[in-house]
C-alpha cells in the first residue's frame, strides 16, 4: 500500500469518533486538536511523515491475526491508533509531542530533532 494513502487514512481515522486532526505542512506530522470529544489545548503534534508511517506499519504486519479480514497495513494502522490513544490518555501535563518508539507511541515535552526524509 502507498505510504501517502496510509498517511491520509491515518488523518481520516483520527477525525472519526468526535476527533479533529489536520495534516501539518508538507505532511511532516499530524496536528491533533480534539480527541474523542475532548479539546486538546494546546493541540498535540504527532511527529510522523508518510515514509516513516509506512515503515512503522509494515514492521507491525505480524499482528495481522488481531484484525482478521483487514489488509495487513490497515490492521497495523488500527493498532497504531490504539497506541496513539494510549499516548494521549496517559501523557503527563505539557507532553504534547507524540513520537513513534520501539513499542508504540510516546508523549514527550519537546519536538524531536527534524530529519528531512524527502517526503
XYZ file of N, CA, C and O in Angstrom:
476
model
N 0.843 -1.173 0.000
C 0.000 0.000 0.000
C 0.896 1.245 0.000
O 1.939 1.261 0.640
N 0.463 2.266 -0.657
C 1.209 3.516 -0.786
C 1.259 4.267 0.550
O 0.254 4.390 1.248
N 2.436 4.788 0.893
C 2.615 5.494 2.165
C 1.744 6.740 2.277
O 1.229 7.047 3.355
N 1.562 7.450 1.171
C 0.724 8.655 1.198
C -0.726 8.281 1.478
O -1.417 8.963 2.242
N -1.185 7.188 0.892
C -2.541 6.707 1.169
C -2.690 6.377 2.659
O -3.684 6.745 3.299
N -1.704 5.687 3.228
C -1.759 5.323 4.643
C -1.791 6.567 5.535
O -2.517 6.611 6.526
N -1.012 7.578 5.173
C -0.985 8.824 5.936
C -2.359 9.506 5.874
O -2.896 9.946 6.898
N -2.933 9.571 4.688
C -4.262 10.170 4.520
C -5.307 9.384 5.306
O -6.196 9.965 5.943
N -5.190 8.060 5.289
C -6.118 7.208 6.044
C -5.960 7.426 7.546
O -6.947 7.441 8.286
N -4.741 7.620 8.011
C -4.498 7.925 9.423
C -5.231 9.198 9.822
O -5.959 9.224 10.828
N -5.061 10.262 9.043
C -5.720 11.541 9.348
C -7.240 11.353 9.331
O -7.945 11.835 10.227
N -7.737 10.635 8.341
C -9.182 10.382 8.257
C -9.688 9.686 9.518
O -10.681 10.098 10.125
N -8.996 8.639 9.939
C -9.440 7.877 11.112
C -9.308 8.681 12.403
O -10.082 8.483 13.337
N -8.336 9.583 12.466
C -8.202 10.438 13.651
C -9.336 11.455 13.745
O -9.590 11.993 14.818
N -10.013 11.706 12.631
C -11.146 12.628 12.627
C -12.468 11.944 12.964
O -13.483 12.616 13.118
N -12.465 10.643 13.100
C -13.671 9.910 13.490
C -13.841 9.985 15.003
O -12.948 10.440 15.721
N -14.943 9.521 15.511
C -15.203 9.451 16.957
C -15.014 10.796 17.648
O -14.363 10.880 18.700
N -15.558 11.839 17.037
C -15.512 13.190 17.604
C -14.083 13.681 17.815
O -13.749 14.291 18.822
N -13.223 13.385 16.831
C -11.853 13.879 16.856
C -11.668 14.968 15.820
O -12.525 15.183 14.959
N -10.552 15.658 15.911
C -10.206 16.668 14.922
C -8.694 16.633 14.722
O -7.928 16.863 15.664
N -8.297 16.328 13.490
C -6.876 16.233 13.160
C -6.648 16.825 11.775
O -7.504 16.720 10.897
N -5.490 17.456 11.604
C -5.117 18.053 10.325
C -3.688 17.666 9.992
O -2.841 17.561 10.891
N -3.432 17.517 8.702
C -2.051 17.315 8.255
C -1.247 18.575 8.534
O -1.719 19.681 8.289
N -0.042 18.402 9.037
C 0.864 19.533 9.194
C 1.441 19.879 7.821
O 1.342 19.103 6.869
N 2.057 21.029 7.697
C 2.652 21.482 6.451
C 3.582 20.420 5.877
O 4.392 19.841 6.603
N 3.450 20.176 4.592
C 4.281 19.215 3.860
C 4.191 17.802 4.437
O 5.137 17.029 4.329
N 3.080 17.480 5.060
C 2.862 16.152 5.648
C 4.004 15.739 6.575
O 4.457 14.605 6.566
N 4.448 16.662 7.395
C 5.528 16.354 8.344
C 4.983 15.993 9.715
O 5.727 15.908 10.679
N 3.702 15.776 9.793
C 3.086 15.411 11.059
C 1.592 15.574 10.988
O 1.034 15.925 9.946
N 0.952 15.296 12.104
C -0.497 15.437 12.218
C -0.786 16.217 13.491
O -0.304 15.861 14.572
N -1.553 17.271 13.345
C -1.941 18.104 14.476
C -3.276 17.593 15.016
O -4.272 17.565 14.300
N -3.275 17.164 16.274
C -4.483 16.662 16.926
C -5.081 17.786 17.771
O -4.480 18.214 18.752
N -6.249 18.271 17.360
C -6.905 19.375 18.068
C -7.987 18.887 19.027
O -8.320 19.551 19.996
N -8.540 17.728 18.725
C -9.633 17.169 19.536
C -9.464 15.662 19.542
O -9.158 15.061 18.522
N -9.678 15.055 20.706
C -9.528 13.605 20.831
C -10.762 13.049 21.529
O -11.033 13.387 22.684
N -11.537 12.240 20.833
C -12.721 11.572 21.367
C -13.591 12.519 22.202
O -13.955 12.229 23.332
N -13.886 13.670 21.615
C -14.776 14.634 22.244
C -14.113 15.594 23.219
O -14.767 16.466 23.765
N -12.825 15.459 23.421
C -12.105 16.331 24.361
C -11.181 17.245 23.577
O -10.335 16.781 22.809
N -11.351 18.561 23.747
C -10.458 19.513 23.088
C -9.065 19.394 23.681
O -8.905 19.297 24.898
N -8.073 19.381 22.821
C -6.679 19.333 23.255
C -6.115 20.738 23.101
O -5.896 21.214 21.987
N -5.927 21.409 24.217
C -5.451 22.778 24.186
C -4.299 22.926 25.160
O -4.513 22.881 26.364
N -3.085 23.040 24.661
C -2.719 23.164 23.256
C -2.857 21.830 22.520
O -2.889 20.771 23.149
N -2.927 21.894 21.187
C -3.043 20.666 20.398
C -1.796 19.798 20.548
O -0.728 20.273 20.899
N -1.960 18.536 20.269
C -0.844 17.592 20.257
C -0.325 17.485 18.824
O -1.099 17.589 17.871
N 0.965 17.259 18.687
C 1.568 17.043 17.370
C 2.101 15.620 17.303
O 2.943 15.230 18.113
N 1.559 14.846 16.380
C 2.068 13.504 16.106
C 3.155 13.659 15.049
O 2.875 14.042 13.918
N 4.381 13.409 15.425
C 5.517 13.600 14.538
C 5.710 12.334 13.692
O 6.363 11.377 14.122
N 5.115 12.361 12.514
C 5.238 11.243 11.581
C 4.983 11.773 10.179
O 4.156 12.654 9.980
N 5.734 11.273 9.223
C 5.515 11.606 7.825
C 5.134 10.317 7.096
O 5.213 9.229 7.680
N 4.683 10.415 5.850
C 4.242 9.204 5.152
C 5.285 8.078 5.113
O 4.944 6.925 5.427
N 6.562 8.333 4.757
C 7.512 7.213 4.725
C 7.731 6.565 6.088
O 7.813 5.341 6.199
N 7.805 7.381 7.139
C 8.007 6.835 8.486
C 6.791 6.019 8.919
O 6.935 4.932 9.495
N 5.606 6.532 8.637
C 4.385 5.801 8.969
C 4.347 4.470 8.231
O 4.096 3.424 8.832
N 4.607 4.501 6.932
C 4.588 3.267 6.146
C 5.574 2.237 6.672
O 5.233 1.053 6.828
N 6.794 2.666 6.957
C 7.819 1.765 7.523
C 7.336 1.156 8.831
O 7.471 -0.042 9.064
N 6.811 2.016 9.694
C 6.361 1.552 11.002
C 5.223 0.540 10.862
O 5.235 -0.505 11.516
N 4.253 0.846 10.025
C 3.118 -0.072 9.858
C 3.555 -1.394 9.255
O 3.089 -2.453 9.682
N 4.460 -1.358 8.296
C 4.938 -2.620 7.712
C 5.718 -3.440 8.736
O 5.689 -4.664 8.708
N 6.365 -2.787 9.679
C 7.088 -3.519 10.724
C 6.124 -4.187 11.702
O 6.508 -5.102 12.421
N 4.878 -3.756 11.709
C 3.866 -4.296 12.619
C 2.990 -5.355 11.954
O 2.085 -5.888 12.598
N 3.216 -5.674 10.722
C 2.307 -6.549 9.995
C 2.156 -7.935 10.606
O 1.204 -8.633 10.330
N 3.074 -8.346 11.470
C 2.964 -9.646 12.115
C 1.764 -9.743 13.043
O 1.425 -10.833 13.497
N 1.115 -8.651 13.326
C -0.025 -8.657 14.236
C -1.343 -8.836 13.489
O -2.411 -8.651 14.058
N -1.284 -9.207 12.218
C -2.494 -9.272 11.396
C -3.564 -10.190 11.980
O -4.748 -10.015 11.694
N -3.178 -11.143 12.831
C -4.191 -12.023 13.430
C -5.128 -11.256 14.377
O -6.213 -11.729 14.678
N -4.718 -10.077 14.824
C -5.598 -9.273 15.676
C -6.773 -8.694 14.898
O -7.807 -8.377 15.485
N -6.592 -8.511 13.601
C -7.624 -7.913 12.758
C -7.847 -8.785 11.520
O -7.516 -8.388 10.409
N -8.396 -9.974 11.698
C -8.611 -10.855 10.553
C -9.542 -10.189 9.537
O -10.472 -9.487 9.905
N -9.234 -10.386 8.304
C -10.044 -9.798 7.241
C -9.575 -8.422 6.798
O -9.976 -7.944 5.756
N -8.732 -7.775 7.589
C -8.195 -6.463 7.203
C -6.863 -6.674 6.493
O -6.111 -7.603 6.823
N -6.580 -5.819 5.530
C -5.258 -5.852 4.898
C -4.219 -5.658 5.993
O -4.465 -4.925 6.965
N -3.048 -6.289 5.891
C -2.046 -6.194 6.956
C -1.712 -4.765 7.372
O -1.629 -4.476 8.577
N -1.538 -3.859 6.418
C -1.185 -2.486 6.780
C -2.353 -1.758 7.450
O -2.138 -0.914 8.311
N -3.578 -2.092 7.080
C -4.741 -1.476 7.730
C -4.900 -2.028 9.144
O -5.209 -1.289 10.079
N -4.659 -3.311 9.337
C -4.663 -3.876 10.688
C -3.607 -3.209 11.552
O -3.860 -2.869 12.716
N -2.431 -2.993 10.977
C -1.360 -2.308 11.706
C -1.765 -0.873 12.018
O -1.484 -0.367 13.111
N -2.447 -0.202 11.087
C -2.916 1.161 11.325
C -3.915 1.190 12.477
O -3.866 2.081 13.324
N -4.777 0.205 12.533
C -5.749 0.142 13.626
C -5.043 -0.012 14.974
O -5.409 0.634 15.956
N -4.018 -0.846 15.035
C -3.249 -0.994 16.268
C -2.486 0.297 16.581
O -2.392 0.711 17.743
N -1.953 0.954 15.557
C -1.248 2.218 15.735
C -2.171 3.262 16.364
O -1.764 4.032 17.234
N -3.434 3.276 15.956
C -4.407 4.202 16.545
C -4.610 3.915 18.037
O -4.775 4.840 18.832
N -4.562 2.652 18.421
C -4.643 2.300 19.841
C -3.420 2.852 20.574
O -3.532 3.379 21.682
N -2.254 2.753 19.950
C -1.036 3.292 20.556
C -1.130 4.811 20.724
O -0.687 5.360 21.746
N -1.700 5.486 19.732
C -1.892 6.938 19.844
C -2.840 7.243 21.004
O -2.576 8.130 21.824
N -3.924 6.493 21.086
C -4.887 6.693 22.179
C -4.205 6.539 23.535
O -4.391 7.367 24.428
N -3.414 5.502 23.700
C -2.701 5.297 24.963
C -1.782 6.472 25.280
O -1.711 6.920 26.425
N -1.074 6.963 24.264
C -0.155 8.081 24.482
C -0.898 9.351 24.882
O -0.476 10.066 25.799
N -2.009 9.636 24.208
C -2.784 10.841 24.529
C -3.386 10.729 25.925
O -3.321 11.667 26.724
N -3.956 9.580 26.238
C -4.650 9.412 27.520
C -3.699 9.375 28.717
O -4.113 9.678 29.835
N -2.451 9.015 28.515
C -1.511 8.897 29.637
C -0.423 9.973 29.618
O 0.482 9.933 30.456
N -0.510 10.919 28.689
C 0.531 11.959 28.578
C 0.559 12.841 29.817
O -0.473 13.372 30.228
N 1.742 13.018 30.399
C 1.847 13.967 31.512
C 1.582 15.396 31.017
O 1.729 15.690 29.827
N 1.220 16.259 31.930
C 0.989 17.667 31.598
C 2.191 18.228 30.839
O 3.335 18.010 31.226
N 1.925 18.916 29.731
C 2.988 19.550 28.957
C 3.684 18.649 27.953
O 4.598 19.076 27.269
N 3.254 17.412 27.835
C 3.851 16.474 26.878
C 2.923 16.351 25.669
O 2.123 15.426 25.576
N 3.016 17.312 24.743
C 2.116 17.334 23.585
C 2.754 16.837 22.297
O 2.131 16.883 21.254
N 3.976 16.375 22.347
C 4.650 15.870 21.149
C 4.630 14.352 21.177
O 5.200 13.734 22.082
N 3.941 13.765 20.203
C 3.820 12.313 20.120
C 4.815 11.787 19.099
O 4.862 12.265 17.965
N 5.613 10.803 19.521
C 6.633 10.224 18.652
C 6.511 8.709 18.663
O 6.075 8.104 19.645
N 6.918 8.115 17.555
C 6.922 6.660 17.449
C 8.175 6.140 18.130
O 9.276 6.624 17.888
N 7.981 5.139 18.988
C 9.102 4.489 19.660
C 9.099 3.008 19.356
O 8.256 2.517 18.599
N 10.014 2.279 19.945
C 10.154 0.851 19.641
C 8.904 0.022 19.940
O 8.644 -0.961 19.275
N 8.121 0.426 20.926
C 6.962 -0.390 21.303
C 5.662 0.406 21.298
O 4.725 0.068 22.000
N 5.604 1.464 20.523
C 4.369 2.227 20.465
C 4.588 3.692 20.191
O 5.521 4.076 19.498
N 3.714 4.510 20.760
C 3.765 5.956 20.602
C 3.958 6.556 21.989
O 3.314 6.120 22.947
N 4.829 7.541 22.077
C 5.169 8.148 23.361
C 4.960 9.650 23.304
O 5.218 10.278 22.284
N 4.525 10.212 24.444
C 4.367 11.656 24.575
C 5.611 12.221 25.237
O 6.135 11.646 26.186
N 6.088 13.328 24.706
C 7.252 13.986 25.291
C 7.037 15.490 25.254
O 6.202 15.985 24.503
N 7.803 16.244 26.071
C 7.564 17.682 26.159
C 8.090 18.493 24.984
O 7.600 19.580 24.713
N 9.081 17.976 24.271
C 9.706 18.739 23.188
C 9.594 18.003 21.863
O 9.516 16.772 21.828
N 9.635 18.778 20.790
C 9.630 18.178 19.452
C 10.933 17.414 19.242
O 11.990 17.846 19.703
N 10.877 16.287 18.547
C 12.114 15.550 18.248
C 12.924 16.307 17.211
O 12.378 17.162 16.498
N 14.219 16.021 17.111
C 15.011 16.657 16.057
C 14.424 16.307 14.693
O 13.955 15.197 14.486
N 14.422 17.270 13.800
C 13.867 17.041 12.459
C 14.805 16.247 11.592
O 16.005 16.477 11.585
N 14.241 15.331 10.869
C 15.008 14.596 9.856
C 14.270 14.765 8.546
O 13.132 14.335 8.416
N 14.855 15.427 7.615
C 14.230 15.633 6.312
C 14.430 14.387 5.473
O 15.531 14.091 5.038
N 13.336 13.678 5.283
C 13.394 12.413 4.560
C 13.004 12.574 3.097
O 12.888 11.593 2.393
N 12.773 13.766 2.659
C 12.406 13.973 1.264
C 11.049 13.418 0.937
O 10.878 12.632 0.034
N 10.038 13.834 1.701
C 8.670 13.335 1.536
C 8.169 13.657 0.161
O 8.209 14.673 -0.358
